Amino acid sequence: MSGTIRTSEELDPRRRRIVYRAWHRGFREMDLIMGSFCDAVIVDLAESEVDDFERLIDAQDHELYDWVTGKVPVPAQYDTDLFRRLREYHSSMKPMFA
């Protein structure tokens, strides 16, 4: 997988798909944000969090980017604990992604 630092061999098929989709979004900024966050958390996510991650992956890149960067409010259906962790992760990595 290009961009990823995690081997997918240790993951179940569902999580492997999520890692791939997180790194291959089509909008480079979101590839970096989602991919690096995914690498950091995917192994430890509970099934309900995997569900939340899949919903986030289905969101449009530019909308998701605006939510993560705080440009627009996050719709209630996406404002989960996992999303807040993603936003915090992005905030901590800002110098790398600025």
PDB file of N, CA, C and O in Angstrom, residues 2 10 14 18 21 25-28 31 33 37 39 42-43 48 50 53 60 69 71 76-77 86 88 96-97:
ATOM      1  N   SER A   2       0.694   2.104  -0.949  1.00  0.00           N
ATOM      2  CA  SER A   2       1.527   3.298  -0.978  1.00  0.00           C
ATOM      3  C   SER A   2       1.103   4.253   0.122  1.00  0.00           C
ATOM      4  O   SER A   2      -0.070   4.442   0.387  1.00  0.00           O
ATOM      5  N   GLU A  10      -1.765  -8.220   9.342  1.00  0.00           N
ATOM      6  CA  GLU A  10      -2.284  -8.450  10.689  1.00  0.00           C
ATOM      7  C   GLU A  10      -3.759  -8.081  10.820  1.00  0.00           C
ATOM      8  O   GLU A  10      -4.345  -8.283  11.871  1.00  0.00           O
ATOM      9  N   ARG A  14     -12.033  -6.468   6.516  1.00  0.00           N
ATOM     10  CA  ARG A  14     -12.743  -5.187   6.652  1.00  0.00           C
ATOM     11  C   ARG A  14     -11.768  -4.054   6.976  1.00  0.00           C
ATOM     12  O   ARG A  14     -11.823  -2.987   6.370  1.00  0.00           O
ATOM     13  N   ILE A  18     -10.473  -0.613   4.854  1.00  0.00           N
ATOM     14  CA  ILE A  18     -10.486   0.728   5.433  1.00  0.00           C
ATOM     15  C   ILE A  18      -9.119   1.383   5.285  1.00  0.00           C
ATOM     16  O   ILE A  18      -9.026   2.553   4.900  1.00  0.00           O
ATOM     17  N   ARG A  21      -8.690   2.394   1.646  1.00  0.00           N
ATOM     18  CA  ARG A  21      -9.528   3.540   1.291  1.00  0.00           C
ATOM     19  C   ARG A  21      -9.074   4.813   1.989  1.00  0.00           C
ATOM     20  O   ARG A  21      -9.207   5.905   1.436  1.00  0.00           O
ATOM     21  N   ARG A  25      -7.927   8.220  -1.203  1.00  0.00           N
ATOM     22  CA  ARG A  25      -9.165   8.997  -1.254  1.00  0.00           C
ATOM     23  C   ARG A  25      -9.275   9.808  -2.537  1.00  0.00           C
ATOM     24  O   ARG A  25     -10.356  10.122  -2.971  1.00  0.00           O
ATOM     25  N   GLY A  26      -8.151  10.228  -3.101  1.00  0.00           N
ATOM     26  CA  GLY A  26      -8.195  11.038  -4.313  1.00  0.00           C
ATOM     27  C   GLY A  26      -7.925  12.506  -4.057  1.00  0.00           C
ATOM     28  O   GLY A  26      -7.767  13.294  -4.983  1.00  0.00           O
ATOM     29  N   PHE A  27      -7.864  12.909  -2.803  1.00  0.00           N
ATOM     30  CA  PHE A  27      -7.564  14.273  -2.386  1.00  0.00           C
ATOM     31  C   PHE A  27      -6.377  14.141  -1.437  1.00  0.00           C
ATOM     32  O   PHE A  27      -6.521  13.641  -0.320  1.00  0.00           O
ATOM     33  N   ARG A  28      -5.200  14.511  -1.898  1.00  0.00           N
ATOM     34  CA  ARG A  28      -3.956  14.184  -1.191  1.00  0.00           C
ATOM     35  C   ARG A  28      -3.966  14.586   0.282  1.00  0.00           C
ATOM     36  O   ARG A  28      -3.477  13.842   1.140  1.00  0.00           O
ATOM     37  N   ASP A  31      -5.856  12.014   2.027  1.00  0.00           N
ATOM     38  CA  ASP A  31      -5.069  10.777   2.056  1.00  0.00           C
ATOM     39  C   ASP A  31      -4.129  10.802   3.264  1.00  0.00           C
ATOM     40  O   ASP A  31      -4.051   9.827   4.017  1.00  0.00           O
ATOM     41  N   ILE A  33      -4.199  12.815   5.998  1.00  0.00           N
ATOM     42  CA  ILE A  33      -4.884  12.920   7.288  1.00  0.00           C
ATOM     43  C   ILE A  33      -5.527  11.586   7.661  1.00  0.00           C
ATOM     44  O   ILE A  33      -5.285  11.043   8.747  1.00  0.00           O
ATOM     45  N   PHE A  37      -3.924   8.718  10.331  1.00  0.00           N
ATOM     46  CA  PHE A  37      -4.778   8.444  11.489  1.00  0.00           C
ATOM     47  C   PHE A  37      -5.181   6.969  11.509  1.00  0.00           C
ATOM     48  O   PHE A  37      -5.113   6.314  12.557  1.00  0.00           O
ATOM     49  N   ASP A  39      -3.627   4.398  10.207  1.00  0.00           N
ATOM     50  CA  ASP A  39      -2.479   3.586  10.615  1.00  0.00           C
ATOM     51  C   ASP A  39      -2.298   3.606  12.126  1.00  0.00           C
ATOM     52  O   ASP A  39      -1.942   2.591  12.723  1.00  0.00           O
ATOM     53  N   ILE A  42      -6.220   1.847  13.683  1.00  0.00           N
ATOM     54  CA  ILE A  42      -7.064   0.785  13.117  1.00  0.00           C
ATOM     55  C   ILE A  42      -7.028  -0.525  13.899  1.00  0.00           C
ATOM     56  O   ILE A  42      -8.053  -1.181  14.063  1.00  0.00           O
ATOM     57  N   VAL A  43      -5.898  -0.900  14.419  1.00  0.00           N
ATOM     58  CA  VAL A  43      -5.779  -2.169  15.144  1.00  0.00           C
ATOM     59  C   VAL A  43      -6.590  -2.154  16.433  1.00  0.00           C
ATOM     60  O   VAL A  43      -7.157  -3.171  16.819  1.00  0.00           O
ATOM     61  N   SER A  48     -17.819  -0.876  16.729  1.00  0.00           N
ATOM     62  CA  SER A  48     -18.651   0.320  16.538  1.00  0.00           C
ATOM     63  C   SER A  48     -17.822   1.478  15.980  1.00  0.00           C
ATOM     64  O   SER A  48     -18.315   2.282  15.181  1.00  0.00           O
ATOM     65  N   VAL A  50     -15.177   1.031  14.036  1.00  0.00           N
ATOM     66  CA  VAL A  50     -14.939   0.662  12.633  1.00  0.00           C
ATOM     67  C   VAL A  50     -16.134   1.104  11.794  1.00  0.00           C
ATOM     68  O   VAL A  50     -15.974   1.645  10.698  1.00  0.00           O
ATOM     69  N   PHE A  53     -15.775   4.750  11.286  1.00  0.00           N
ATOM     70  CA  PHE A  53     -14.705   5.032  10.321  1.00  0.00           C
ATOM     71  C   PHE A  53     -15.208   4.818   8.896  1.00  0.00           C
ATOM     72  O   PHE A  53     -14.941   5.621   8.004  1.00  0.00           O
ATOM     73  N   GLN A  60     -17.688  12.911   1.394  1.00  0.00           N
ATOM     74  CA  GLN A  60     -16.943  13.571   0.323  1.00  0.00           C
ATOM     75  C   GLN A  60     -15.678  14.219   0.891  1.00  0.00           C
ATOM     76  O   GLN A  60     -15.700  14.821   1.968  1.00  0.00           O
ATOM     77  N   THR A  69     -10.832  20.490   9.556  1.00  0.00           N
ATOM     78  CA  THR A  69     -10.102  21.747   9.770  1.00  0.00           C
ATOM     79  C   THR A  69     -10.941  22.793  10.484  1.00  0.00           C
ATOM     80  O   THR A  69     -10.445  23.875  10.795  1.00  0.00           O
ATOM     81  N   LYS A  71     -13.550  24.451   9.329  1.00  0.00           N
ATOM     82  CA  LYS A  71     -14.089  25.509   8.459  1.00  0.00           C
ATOM     83  C   LYS A  71     -15.608  25.548   8.479  1.00  0.00           C
ATOM     84  O   LYS A  71     -16.201  26.605   8.311  1.00  0.00           O
ATOM     85  N   ALA A  76     -24.302  16.240  12.531  1.00  0.00           N
ATOM     86  CA  ALA A  76     -24.486  15.379  13.710  1.00  0.00           C
ATOM     87  C   ALA A  76     -24.182  13.919  13.431  1.00  0.00           C
ATOM     88  O   ALA A  76     -23.613  13.226  14.270  1.00  0.00           O
ATOM     89  N   GLN A  77     -24.540  13.425  12.246  1.00  0.00           N
ATOM     90  CA  GLN A  77     -24.327  12.003  11.945  1.00  0.00           C
ATOM     91  C   GLN A  77     -22.850  11.628  11.881  1.00  0.00           C
ATOM     92  O   GLN A  77     -22.504  10.462  11.999  1.00  0.00           O
ATOM     93  N   LEU A  86     -10.049  11.976  15.298  1.00  0.00           N
ATOM     94  CA  LEU A  86      -9.416  12.318  14.026  1.00  0.00           C
ATOM     95  C   LEU A  86      -9.057  13.796  13.985  1.00  0.00           C
ATOM     96  O   LEU A  86      -7.950  14.171  13.599  1.00  0.00           O
ATOM     97  N   GLU A  88      -8.562  15.843  16.528  1.00  0.00           N
ATOM     98  CA  GLU A  88      -7.473  16.080  17.481  1.00  0.00           C
ATOM     99  C   GLU A  88      -6.142  15.591  16.908  1.00  0.00           C
ATOM    100  O   GLU A  88      -5.114  16.253  17.064  1.00  0.00           O
ATOM    101  N   MET A  96       2.985  19.293  10.040  1.00  0.00           N
ATOM    102  CA  MET A  96       3.298  18.398   8.940  1.00  0.00           C
ATOM    103  C   MET A  96       2.341  18.629   7.770  1.00  0.00           C
ATOM    104  O   MET A  96       2.725  18.502   6.623  1.00  0.00           O
ATOM    105  N   PHE A  97       1.076  18.965   8.046  1.00  0.00           N
ATOM    106  CA  PHE A  97       0.067  19.081   7.006  1.00  0.00           C
ATOM    107  C   PHE A  97      -0.286  20.522   6.652  1.00  0.00           C
ATOM    108  O   PHE A  97      -1.224  20.753   5.918  1.00  0.00           O
TER     109      PHE A  97
END
